[in-house]
XYZ file of C-alpha atoms in Angstrom:
758
model
C -132.581 -17.260 153.034
C -136.405 -16.951 152.665
C -137.671 -17.098 149.104
C -139.360 -13.575 148.896
C -137.923 -10.183 149.525
C -140.624 -9.420 152.072
C -139.923 -12.584 154.120
C -136.115 -11.954 153.942
C -136.364 -8.458 155.089
C -138.906 -9.334 157.730
C -136.558 -11.888 159.195
C -133.790 -9.333 159.532
C -135.983 -6.555 160.758
C -137.340 -8.723 163.627
C -133.741 -9.015 164.937
C -133.041 -5.317 164.211
C -136.043 -4.198 166.298
C -134.584 -5.884 169.342
C -131.159 -4.247 168.643
C -132.692 -0.736 168.263
C -134.773 -1.197 171.473
C -131.618 -1.996 173.509
C -129.882 0.547 175.655
C -126.502 -0.007 173.954
C -124.463 2.712 172.288
C -125.031 3.486 168.658
C -121.652 1.835 167.790
C -122.576 -1.279 169.622
C -125.831 -1.441 167.857
C -124.194 -1.120 164.384
C -121.809 -3.858 165.295
C -124.654 -6.117 166.073
C -126.485 -5.037 162.835
C -123.610 -6.085 160.524
C -123.521 -9.467 162.288
C -127.298 -10.006 161.914
C -127.261 -9.030 158.189
C -124.084 -11.055 157.435
C -125.630 -14.199 158.982
C -129.043 -13.752 157.344
C -127.432 -13.438 153.897
C -124.796 -16.069 154.510
C -122.110 -13.502 153.668
C -118.671 -13.618 155.147
C -118.524 -9.795 155.173
C -121.097 -7.101 156.042
C -119.928 -3.530 156.420
C -121.495 -0.125 157.097
C -119.837 3.081 155.894
C -121.132 6.463 157.015
C -120.557 9.916 155.672
C -118.566 12.041 158.151
C -117.024 15.356 157.352
C -117.528 14.739 153.674
C -115.681 11.356 153.675
C -117.030 7.733 153.832
C -115.774 6.054 157.059
C -115.893 2.374 157.755
C -118.030 2.326 160.876
C -118.825 -1.230 161.490
C -117.865 -4.557 159.891
C -118.263 -8.279 160.203
C -115.445 -10.165 158.232
C -112.982 -7.295 157.480
C -110.168 -6.583 159.865
C -111.465 -4.741 162.930
C -108.431 -2.483 163.074
C -109.729 -0.927 159.775
C -112.808 0.407 161.572
C -112.808 4.264 161.739
C -109.393 4.124 159.927
C -110.473 3.292 156.420
C -111.836 6.416 154.733
C -112.521 7.302 151.178
C -113.775 10.298 149.294
C -117.218 10.476 147.722
C -116.923 8.877 144.280
C -113.847 6.824 145.243
C -114.020 3.077 145.008
C -117.152 1.054 144.782
C -118.437 2.424 148.140
C -117.841 5.990 146.981
C -119.547 5.273 143.661
C -122.661 3.914 145.450
C -122.831 6.995 147.636
C -122.346 9.514 144.935
C -124.753 8.064 142.455
C -127.200 6.770 145.062
C -127.268 3.479 143.198
C -127.000 -0.250 143.961
C -124.078 -2.337 142.842
C -124.138 -6.145 142.532
C -120.917 -7.652 141.253
C -119.651 -11.241 141.080
C -116.060 -9.974 140.815
C -115.454 -6.716 142.560
C -111.801 -6.270 141.409
C -112.860 -6.321 137.794
C -114.932 -3.057 138.208
C -113.095 -0.008 136.916
C -113.826 1.956 140.119
C -112.603 -0.788 142.425
C -110.066 0.653 144.935
C -108.011 -1.828 147.015
C -107.548 -0.992 150.696
C -104.908 -3.391 152.129
C -105.697 -2.569 155.756
C -109.189 -4.194 155.427
C -107.937 -7.633 154.235
C -110.683 -7.538 151.502
C -108.450 -9.291 148.997
C -109.900 -12.567 150.181
C -113.356 -11.744 148.891
C -114.571 -11.734 145.333
C -118.342 -10.875 145.165
C -119.637 -7.479 146.332
C -123.081 -5.958 146.688
C -123.867 -2.498 148.179
C -126.833 -0.254 148.650
C -126.906 3.425 149.699
C -128.312 4.452 153.072
C -130.561 7.339 152.082
C -131.906 10.214 154.034
C -133.581 13.286 152.445
C -132.745 11.982 148.934
C -128.994 11.966 149.716
C -126.747 9.116 150.699
C -125.564 9.289 154.320
C -123.830 5.917 154.167
C -123.435 2.609 152.349
C -124.367 -0.925 153.436
C -122.462 -3.658 151.655
C -121.799 -7.364 151.830
C -118.958 -9.552 150.423
C -118.381 -13.142 149.721
C -115.421 -15.406 149.186
C -116.959 -17.158 146.160
C -117.562 -15.136 142.936
C -121.416 -14.847 142.749
C -124.078 -12.173 142.075
C -126.456 -11.627 144.994
C -130.098 -12.727 144.284
C -132.759 -10.043 143.783
C -134.265 -11.293 147.048
C -131.020 -10.505 148.953
C -130.738 -7.054 147.238
C -134.252 -6.035 148.142
C -133.677 -7.134 151.690
C -130.530 -5.025 151.891
C -132.492 -1.964 150.522
C -135.200 -2.389 153.110
C -132.701 -2.739 155.930
C -130.793 0.324 154.667
C -134.007 2.327 155.098
C -134.364 1.277 158.739
C -130.636 1.953 159.378
C -131.192 5.472 158.068
C -133.554 6.173 160.856
C -131.146 4.735 163.551
C -128.135 6.610 162.091
C -129.939 9.889 161.898
C -131.344 9.633 165.468
C -127.876 8.873 166.743
C -126.431 11.781 164.637
C -123.682 9.409 163.424
C -123.500 10.756 159.914
C -123.610 14.090 158.054
C -127.209 14.910 157.512
C -126.822 18.314 155.965
C -127.802 21.545 157.480
C -131.062 21.587 159.433
C -131.783 25.036 158.027
C -133.079 24.559 154.540
C -132.410 28.182 153.575
C -129.680 28.975 151.160
C -127.005 31.021 152.818
C -125.855 32.824 149.751
C -127.941 35.942 149.040
C -125.982 37.150 146.030
C -127.145 37.053 142.365
C -126.428 33.884 140.456
C -127.116 32.913 136.842
C -127.889 29.339 135.824
C -128.692 27.603 132.534
C -130.550 24.395 131.665
C -132.379 22.594 128.870
C -134.884 24.708 126.898
C -138.156 22.864 127.202
C -140.991 25.444 126.560
C -140.007 28.881 125.217
C -141.042 32.091 126.838
C -140.062 34.624 129.421
C -141.250 34.829 133.068
C -140.750 36.930 136.149
C -141.910 35.660 139.569
C -140.988 34.717 143.100
C -139.676 31.150 143.818
C -142.256 28.651 145.045
C -141.371 25.081 145.805
C -143.823 22.561 144.367
C -144.080 20.586 147.633
C -142.434 20.292 150.970
C -140.436 17.177 151.417
C -142.221 14.502 153.622
C -139.680 13.371 156.158
C -140.329 9.834 157.463
C -139.771 9.530 161.086
C -140.864 5.895 161.748
C -139.877 3.089 159.440
C -140.694 -0.126 161.333
C -144.348 -1.158 161.533
C -145.938 -2.257 164.788
C -149.117 -3.581 163.049
C -148.641 -4.489 159.282
C -152.416 -4.899 158.747
C -153.172 -1.451 159.973
C -150.405 0.018 157.693
C -151.923 -1.889 154.811
C -155.261 -0.367 155.437
C -153.694 3.158 155.548
C -152.169 2.512 152.008
C -155.465 1.121 150.644
C -157.257 4.231 151.916
C -154.546 6.524 150.492
C -154.761 4.764 147.072
C -158.510 5.356 146.991
C -158.140 9.076 147.779
C -155.311 9.523 145.287
C -157.266 7.898 142.479
C -160.220 10.169 143.166
C -157.977 13.185 142.914
C -156.508 12.005 139.634
C -159.968 11.278 138.187
C -161.094 14.787 139.145
C -158.042 16.362 137.527
C -158.145 14.349 134.307
C -161.872 14.948 134.036
C -161.624 18.704 134.320
C -158.447 19.346 132.192
C -159.166 22.384 129.861
C -158.004 20.640 126.652
C -161.249 19.268 125.415
C -162.100 15.568 125.097
C -159.400 14.527 122.695
C -155.730 15.377 121.759
C -152.309 14.452 122.819
C -152.679 16.171 126.160
C -155.725 14.017 127.030
C -153.686 10.863 126.016
C -150.924 12.056 128.352
C -153.326 12.369 131.226
C -154.894 8.967 130.430
C -151.411 7.313 130.471
C -150.722 9.090 133.782
C -154.116 7.814 135.131
C -153.143 4.316 134.062
C -150.231 4.436 136.424
C -152.465 5.476 139.258
C -154.470 2.294 138.759
C -151.455 -0.014 138.215
C -151.865 -3.041 140.514
C -148.267 -3.936 140.121
C -147.215 -0.775 141.761
C -149.680 -1.193 144.667
C -148.536 -4.893 145.046
C -144.839 -3.804 145.446
C -145.909 -1.372 148.161
C -147.874 -4.067 149.961
C -144.822 -6.450 149.778
C -142.678 -3.728 151.406
C -145.291 -3.490 154.229
C -145.030 -7.268 154.572
C -141.392 -6.854 155.108
C -142.138 -4.904 158.270
C -142.176 -1.259 157.067
C -144.716 1.371 157.836
C -146.972 2.725 155.027
C -144.747 5.769 154.667
C -141.547 3.798 154.609
C -142.959 1.175 152.188
C -143.935 3.984 149.683
C -140.535 5.581 150.000
C -138.802 2.222 149.754
C -140.591 1.479 146.379
C -139.857 5.146 145.268
C -136.169 4.823 146.083
C -136.046 1.724 143.893
C -137.864 3.763 141.135
C -135.276 6.571 141.309
C -132.406 4.108 141.047
C -134.018 2.475 138.033
C -134.502 5.972 136.411
C -130.695 6.610 136.640
C -130.159 3.399 134.747
C -132.566 4.092 131.901
C -131.133 5.617 128.834
C -134.500 5.516 126.941
C -136.001 9.085 127.336
C -139.591 7.870 126.981
C -139.313 5.192 129.619
C -137.495 7.610 131.864
C -140.286 10.186 131.506
C -142.851 7.476 132.457
C -140.794 6.612 135.532
C -141.086 10.365 136.477
C -144.910 10.107 136.204
C -144.799 7.176 138.576
C -142.557 9.001 141.079
C -144.961 11.970 140.935
C -147.776 9.762 141.902
C -145.686 8.154 144.754
C -145.092 11.704 146.068
C -148.781 12.381 146.053
C -149.538 9.104 147.685
C -146.877 9.696 150.397
C -148.404 13.163 151.202
C -151.833 11.609 151.523
C -150.845 8.744 153.820
C -148.766 10.991 156.060
C -151.454 13.671 156.306
C -148.974 16.259 154.883
C -151.253 17.170 151.999
C -150.208 20.807 151.289
C -148.553 21.608 147.914
C -147.959 25.008 146.642
C -150.935 24.515 144.251
C -153.329 23.576 147.130
C -152.156 26.406 149.291
C -152.619 28.781 146.351
C -150.245 31.147 144.645
C -150.493 34.706 146.215
C -148.282 36.443 143.713
C -146.574 35.920 140.394
C -144.639 32.704 140.835
C -141.822 30.670 139.214
C -142.436 27.020 140.305
C -139.407 24.948 141.307
C -139.361 21.076 141.507
C -137.168 18.169 140.840
C -139.824 16.946 138.407
C -143.512 17.275 137.856
C -146.321 15.085 136.576
C -148.798 16.481 134.101
C -151.713 16.346 136.633
C -149.656 18.211 139.255
C -149.061 21.127 136.825
C -152.747 21.406 136.123
C -153.572 22.141 139.648
C -151.865 25.584 139.420
C -153.518 28.925 138.831
C -152.307 29.868 135.330
C -152.838 33.599 136.039
C -150.081 33.479 138.678
C -147.836 30.719 137.280
C -145.140 32.505 135.196
C -142.703 29.727 134.698
C -141.358 26.333 135.775
C -137.883 25.238 136.609
C -137.088 21.575 136.871
C -133.962 19.768 138.130
C -134.825 16.997 135.618
C -137.256 17.055 132.694
C -136.931 16.365 128.977
C -138.486 17.525 125.705
C -140.747 14.438 125.468
C -141.793 14.535 129.159
C -145.527 14.507 129.725
C -145.228 17.716 131.842
C -143.485 19.446 128.924
C -146.313 18.662 126.480
C -148.940 19.906 128.972
C -146.901 22.976 129.750
C -146.612 23.926 126.145
C -150.373 23.690 125.812
C -150.767 25.956 128.862
C -148.334 28.509 127.511
C -145.993 28.323 130.580
C -142.259 28.589 129.858
C -140.202 25.684 131.202
C -136.422 25.337 131.804
C -135.248 21.815 132.587
C -132.114 20.118 133.837
C -131.166 23.042 136.165
C -128.908 21.062 138.531
C -129.278 21.573 142.228
C -131.733 24.414 141.668
C -133.621 23.554 144.934
C -130.386 24.005 146.887
C -129.484 27.355 145.273
C -132.741 29.353 145.820
C -134.845 30.248 148.758
C -138.630 30.338 148.806
C -139.715 33.821 147.787
C -136.460 34.757 145.912
C -137.124 36.800 142.830
C -136.314 34.864 139.575
C -136.032 36.093 136.028
C -136.252 33.331 133.406
C -135.799 33.738 129.640
C -135.880 30.238 128.099
C -134.967 31.382 124.540
C -131.580 32.736 125.805
C -131.226 29.839 128.333
C -130.937 32.412 131.013
C -132.064 32.131 134.701
C -131.273 34.985 137.121
C -131.802 34.188 140.827
C -131.987 37.145 143.203
C -131.168 39.750 140.496
C -130.069 43.280 141.373
C -132.559 46.112 140.839
C -130.702 47.153 137.704
C -130.979 43.626 136.238
C -134.725 43.488 137.219
C -135.331 46.795 135.497
C -133.521 45.657 132.327
C -135.516 42.471 132.311
C -138.784 44.264 132.713
C -137.864 46.497 129.839
C -137.005 43.487 127.644
C -140.225 41.842 128.663
C -142.099 45.032 127.789
C -140.345 45.288 124.459
C -141.080 41.629 123.773
C -144.740 42.119 124.517
C -144.781 45.314 122.406
C -143.011 43.604 119.505
C -145.508 40.755 119.882
C -148.296 43.317 119.386
C -146.532 44.712 116.299
C -146.117 41.340 114.852
C -149.798 40.556 115.485
C -150.751 43.734 113.616
C -148.599 42.350 110.729
C -150.331 39.025 110.851
C -152.505 39.478 107.715
C -149.757 41.153 105.673
C -148.033 38.939 103.037
C -144.479 37.827 103.554
C -143.162 39.630 100.364
C -139.704 41.209 99.849
C -139.345 44.862 98.720
C -138.682 43.634 95.156
C -141.906 41.527 95.115
C -140.635 38.005 95.751
C -143.026 35.925 97.827
C -141.598 33.796 100.625
C -143.816 31.098 102.048
C -143.771 31.275 105.820
C -145.097 27.986 107.373
C -144.964 26.577 110.888
C -143.723 23.351 112.449
C -146.330 21.481 114.451
C -146.790 18.128 116.226
C -149.861 18.546 118.236
C -153.525 18.940 117.380
C -153.671 22.261 119.069
C -150.623 23.600 117.201
C -152.805 24.054 114.126
C -154.499 27.014 115.939
C -151.203 28.946 115.515
C -152.007 29.331 111.784
C -154.491 31.928 112.419
C -152.670 33.471 115.454
C -149.526 34.280 113.500
C -150.834 34.404 110.003
C -148.803 31.523 108.646
C -149.258 30.030 105.098
C -149.551 26.524 106.280
C -147.861 23.779 108.211
C -144.520 22.885 106.583
C -143.741 20.053 108.946
C -146.231 18.138 110.982
C -144.266 15.768 113.178
C -146.546 12.701 113.403
C -144.340 10.901 115.976
C -145.592 13.093 118.833
C -148.826 11.009 118.991
C -146.648 7.941 119.264
C -144.444 9.420 122.028
C -147.195 10.238 124.438
C -149.106 7.102 123.944
C -148.667 3.950 126.163
C -149.267 1.723 123.196
C -149.055 1.935 119.479
C -151.805 4.420 118.403
C -154.704 2.736 116.579
C -155.122 3.639 112.925
C -158.542 5.277 113.684
C -156.973 7.522 116.323
C -154.211 8.522 113.958
C -156.773 9.393 111.289
C -158.781 11.448 113.620
C -155.770 13.533 114.458
C -154.737 14.048 110.856
C -158.273 15.046 109.820
C -158.619 17.543 112.724
C -155.275 19.266 111.727
C -156.337 19.337 108.029
C -159.785 20.805 108.969
C -158.057 23.422 111.207
C -155.774 24.392 108.357
C -158.611 24.860 105.948
C -157.274 25.725 102.507
C -153.671 25.985 103.696
C -151.295 23.155 102.984
C -150.132 20.707 105.651
C -147.047 18.663 105.032
C -147.118 15.431 107.071
C -143.753 13.846 107.913
C -144.048 10.143 108.488
C -142.919 8.929 111.894
C -139.418 9.783 112.945
C -139.028 7.454 115.902
C -136.215 5.237 117.003
C -132.778 6.360 118.064
C -133.204 8.831 120.841
C -136.938 8.763 120.492
C -137.273 5.036 121.249
C -140.705 3.574 122.072
C -140.988 0.592 124.473
C -143.638 -1.031 122.486
C -141.478 -0.847 119.343
C -138.252 -2.233 120.764
C -137.234 -5.676 119.526
C -134.588 -8.076 120.837
C -131.129 -6.838 120.050
C -132.217 -3.416 118.860
C -130.601 -1.603 121.804
C -127.208 -3.131 120.906
C -127.309 -1.339 117.634
C -127.734 2.087 119.012
C -124.244 3.226 120.066
C -124.939 6.389 118.025
C -128.784 6.740 118.088
C -128.915 9.851 115.880
C -127.486 7.770 112.989
C -129.042 4.483 113.938
C -132.311 2.455 113.325
C -134.726 5.254 113.209
C -137.116 7.334 110.968
C -137.658 5.861 107.426
C -135.188 2.968 108.083
C -137.370 1.863 111.026
C -140.657 2.372 109.162
C -139.473 0.333 106.137
C -138.373 -2.407 108.424
C -141.573 -2.336 110.360
C -143.785 -1.711 107.333
C -146.924 -2.622 109.254
C -146.541 0.608 111.163
C -146.107 2.571 107.918
C -148.987 0.920 106.194
C -151.291 1.858 108.964
C -150.096 5.396 108.975
C -150.286 5.710 105.170
C -154.050 4.555 105.236
C -154.792 6.918 108.161
C -153.277 9.876 106.172
C -154.947 8.915 102.894
C -158.383 8.549 104.471
C -158.045 11.754 106.584
C -157.157 13.659 103.466
C -160.319 12.627 101.502
C -161.300 15.339 99.162
C -158.109 17.318 99.767
C -154.444 17.384 98.704
C -152.255 15.138 100.847
C -148.637 16.373 101.175
C -146.484 13.570 102.626
C -142.720 13.479 103.127
C -140.318 10.888 104.368
C -137.591 11.670 106.853
C -133.942 10.744 106.816
C -133.798 9.531 103.275
C -130.282 8.387 102.462
C -130.692 6.976 98.978
C -133.296 7.129 96.147
C -134.355 3.527 96.639
C -135.537 4.271 100.183
C -137.835 7.059 98.827
C -139.062 4.879 96.043
C -139.890 2.044 98.397
C -141.746 4.367 100.757
C -143.733 5.995 97.975
C -144.590 2.549 96.511
C -145.923 1.532 99.985
C -148.196 4.561 100.180
C -149.402 4.122 96.537
C -150.195 0.471 97.255
C -152.433 1.546 100.116
C -154.112 4.177 97.868
C -154.815 1.461 95.355
C -156.335 -0.809 98.017
C -158.541 2.035 99.325
C -159.635 2.773 95.770
C -160.657 -0.906 95.350
C -162.693 -0.535 98.539
C -164.423 2.485 97.041
C -163.092 4.757 99.850
C -162.961 8.434 99.477
C -159.353 9.532 98.499
C -157.325 12.751 98.351
C -157.732 14.836 95.167
C -153.934 14.413 94.813
C -150.867 13.157 96.726
C -147.717 15.166 96.633
C -144.632 13.316 97.689
C -141.481 14.887 99.249
C -138.331 13.900 101.010
C -136.249 15.439 103.754
C -132.621 16.064 102.995
C -130.877 15.496 106.412
C -128.293 12.877 105.438
C -125.569 14.596 103.423
C -125.135 11.559 101.141
C -128.529 12.381 99.531
C -127.013 15.567 97.963
C -124.829 13.485 95.833
C -127.752 11.694 94.111
C -130.244 14.618 93.728
C -130.012 14.235 89.939
C -131.608 10.747 90.331
C -134.142 11.653 93.067
C -135.424 15.074 92.155
C -137.298 14.017 88.903
C -139.329 11.682 91.094
C -140.228 14.305 93.868
C -142.874 16.892 94.120
C -140.820 18.969 96.707
C -137.718 18.697 98.865
C -137.308 19.890 102.504
C -133.973 20.490 104.085
C -133.869 19.528 107.759
C -131.068 21.775 109.027
C -130.904 20.360 112.545
C -129.744 16.860 111.727
C -128.026 17.796 108.454
C -125.743 20.303 110.261
C -124.600 17.897 112.951
C -123.940 15.290 110.427
C -121.941 17.697 108.232
C -119.849 18.894 111.142
C -119.730 15.552 113.058
C -120.845 17.700 115.979
C -123.594 16.642 118.324
C -125.973 19.597 118.385
C -126.762 18.975 122.154
C -123.069 19.012 123.172
C -122.220 22.300 125.038
C -118.531 22.018 124.148
C -119.377 21.869 120.454
C -121.705 24.757 120.292
C -119.261 27.068 118.491
C -118.743 24.373 115.769
C -122.490 24.290 115.101
C -122.823 27.486 113.210
C -125.400 27.803 110.375
C -123.554 30.689 108.781
C -120.321 28.922 108.321
C -119.164 28.854 104.750
C -119.354 25.002 104.706
C -122.999 24.701 105.426
C -123.853 27.747 103.270
C -121.946 26.303 100.273
C -123.698 22.925 100.834
C -127.154 24.490 100.890
C -126.309 26.707 97.804
C -125.426 23.573 95.813
C -128.678 21.955 96.880
C -130.887 24.915 96.038
C -129.225 25.378 92.635
C -129.701 21.729 91.745
C -133.360 21.909 92.804
C -133.856 25.043 90.641
C -132.335 23.157 87.687
C -134.894 20.387 88.042
C -137.728 22.921 88.887
C -138.348 21.059 92.225
C -139.551 23.351 95.066
C -137.164 23.435 97.948
C -137.779 24.541 101.491
C -136.034 24.632 104.820
C -137.611 23.247 108.128
C -135.572 23.602 111.226
C -134.212 26.147 113.749
C -132.025 27.745 111.151
C -134.982 29.164 109.259
C -136.474 30.585 112.537
C -133.491 32.942 113.212
C -133.825 36.267 111.430
C -130.143 36.500 110.199
C -129.961 32.870 109.160
C -133.370 33.116 107.490
C -132.051 36.162 105.592
C -129.016 34.115 104.363
C -131.376 31.376 103.188
C -133.404 33.808 101.177
C -130.176 35.024 99.667
C -129.437 31.418 98.585
C -132.836 31.262 96.798
C -134.886 29.366 99.335
C -138.554 30.463 99.095
C -140.260 28.295 101.768
C -139.409 28.359 105.467
C -141.119 26.232 108.057
C -140.370 27.506 111.547
C -141.822 27.854 115.070
C -144.987 29.972 115.406
C -143.075 32.392 117.666
C -140.546 33.035 114.840
C -143.081 33.922 112.117
C -143.449 37.552 113.234
C -139.728 38.466 113.425
C -138.940 36.574 110.203
C -141.849 38.228 108.352
C -140.748 41.619 109.529
C -137.228 40.961 108.204
C -138.601 39.653 104.810
C -140.653 42.804 104.180
C -137.513 44.939 104.527
C -135.312 42.898 102.235
C -134.502 43.217 98.533
C -134.104 39.532 97.706
C -132.229 40.231 94.385
C -129.701 42.463 95.977
C -129.327 39.920 98.835
C -128.750 37.034 96.473
C -126.057 38.920 94.639
C -124.356 39.639 98.006
C -124.554 35.919 98.967
C -123.116 34.804 95.585
C -120.242 37.207 95.986
C -119.415 36.028 99.563
C -119.695 32.345 98.593
C -117.527 32.712 95.519
C -114.900 34.632 97.433
C -114.784 32.111 100.300
C -115.728 34.648 103.021
C -115.330 33.345 106.552
C -117.190 36.100 108.342
C -120.695 35.650 106.964
C -122.291 36.576 110.292
C -120.593 39.929 110.582
C -120.979 40.761 106.834
C -124.667 39.965 106.717
C -125.339 41.863 109.953
C -123.468 44.979 108.570
C -125.455 44.763 105.327
C -128.879 44.564 107.226
C -127.820 47.404 109.604
C -126.971 49.677 106.677
C -130.464 48.998 105.250
C -132.312 49.215 108.606
C -133.541 45.698 108.247
C -134.991 44.416 111.564
C -133.069 41.409 112.936
C -134.483 40.003 116.184
């Protein structure tokens, strides 16, 4: 076997070209193909399974019993072959029978063989078959052999499709169903949108996979890379976000991929194996997709999406199929549909016409999500099979806040949505008019309404909604969008810009909450991943920061220097015990003393706080509170820890109720303890952003809420209609009597008093 993937694949492709050029039947060609591959890889078995009438059928084999050909069939997802086809992934096993999905078929005689390797035969992003090899001796196939199989599978895809041997899906891409359907997804960027379906890009179908002149193909790729990089340079240079900020960092990271020589080298290696430029790009892209399915780390997965986005762009350039919906222009209000998008792709669209984005994939930390939030474009992600359920031009109504997506709505549904949209816009206008009014209850009690933020531009929301300050600035966002650990100077610039934008209003900086489900590739150490069976409760937040104190020292210095001449409010996340808080505070104080010795300008005061997210901390508040300047309750993590219910799990949604007597009694105990020690307590989290839940918190005695900017208007309107003393008496009565219907009782109380609940 040759020592490089390109040489190995080239050797096989040379023989395959002769087979494909022959006048034999398709079956005869496949019989020769399995013989060629088996000999080249020194494998006793080589088999091809094709999808026919929804089943995987053994179509050709070298090494298994010939009487099993066209007899052995299995369902998608059944056995190792079914698993490969369903997941469109590669398997490489030294002992096939030890895999939990192994399915023994006695008619094949495969009990003689131990090792197994299989790759999907892909066409139009779906598996139309599986190519696999087996060996008597238990061994894993080398990477060289696997890559050769993947290259051969791409060429086989063309042969199989031309011979119409496998199910290739309907040639008509239109969805046959014309009825109304409702879908849900992952809420990425809040908002409502009404528009007609537009697909981001037509799929480039590769017709020719085997190159006649590899040097000519290489020149085509070089030219395409040059053109693509020019496009990216133009887009990143004209982004309307200013010269700095997280969005610019996102685009710079994206640009880094465009200039990645390793990616270009892999494509050239695929050309060396005998593929055309288009097939080489697609070959590398298929490998990227398979790797994406194996990546649990959300940040790495998002970066792989960026790379795939660039590959799609490169493929369109090299094939001459340059048209995307953005380049053709949006002619009417549009809802954009894509499997995924890169940040630069989104920037190409006319924001006046773009009313929303629907993604089959996507995540909260994805680069496109961060850019869409800055653009003010609502985004719903993880909408499975959306591209196969909607036609170009179909009317779509999306409401991300209610996780609702209506495709082809009836006229009545459309009218109702238009009315809701109008009411929402009208209410927005009313809330805007209330912007400068204080958030004071009818009996004169002042409630601080602050906003949660994480980006430099989020500070602008303070003036837009009339908030009292930033009650939670998530400093980890800067770390999540950066390809490397952000330098201290860059952190300092961000913090200073936020403080300057806030003016005299307070900003509470939360130290980095990374790790767990927000893992960073440049922060991972050997063995860390083995500790993360339950990432929400793992090596994250303050635990990680104290362990990697160099990171926290740099952040402390950046915060202290950025706050020169102002008050610095700093709080530590996920404190479990008082000693963790004391150690973190001492670290910051040590940095302050060092800066003082260097005659650096310092904050006029430093106020220290802790986040109560771990229930255990409530048991030691008598020890902790005398040392705190303030306490913030993080209701998102706290509630899932209290109920042992993953807040993202759809089957546990009913168990995650902020108005259950358990959570309200817990919060009541915390608030009363804080009052006894005269320590200010606030709530930051989704609970405070919902009007009914916010009303309950005020009834418990909470006087500071930190919520999303969009929630400030509705919550302020509620506050200005509430008698806090009367509400507190009601909550005391309900808690003492063990009421189980808080939601209904509070709603009825508010309705009787005509208090607005949105």
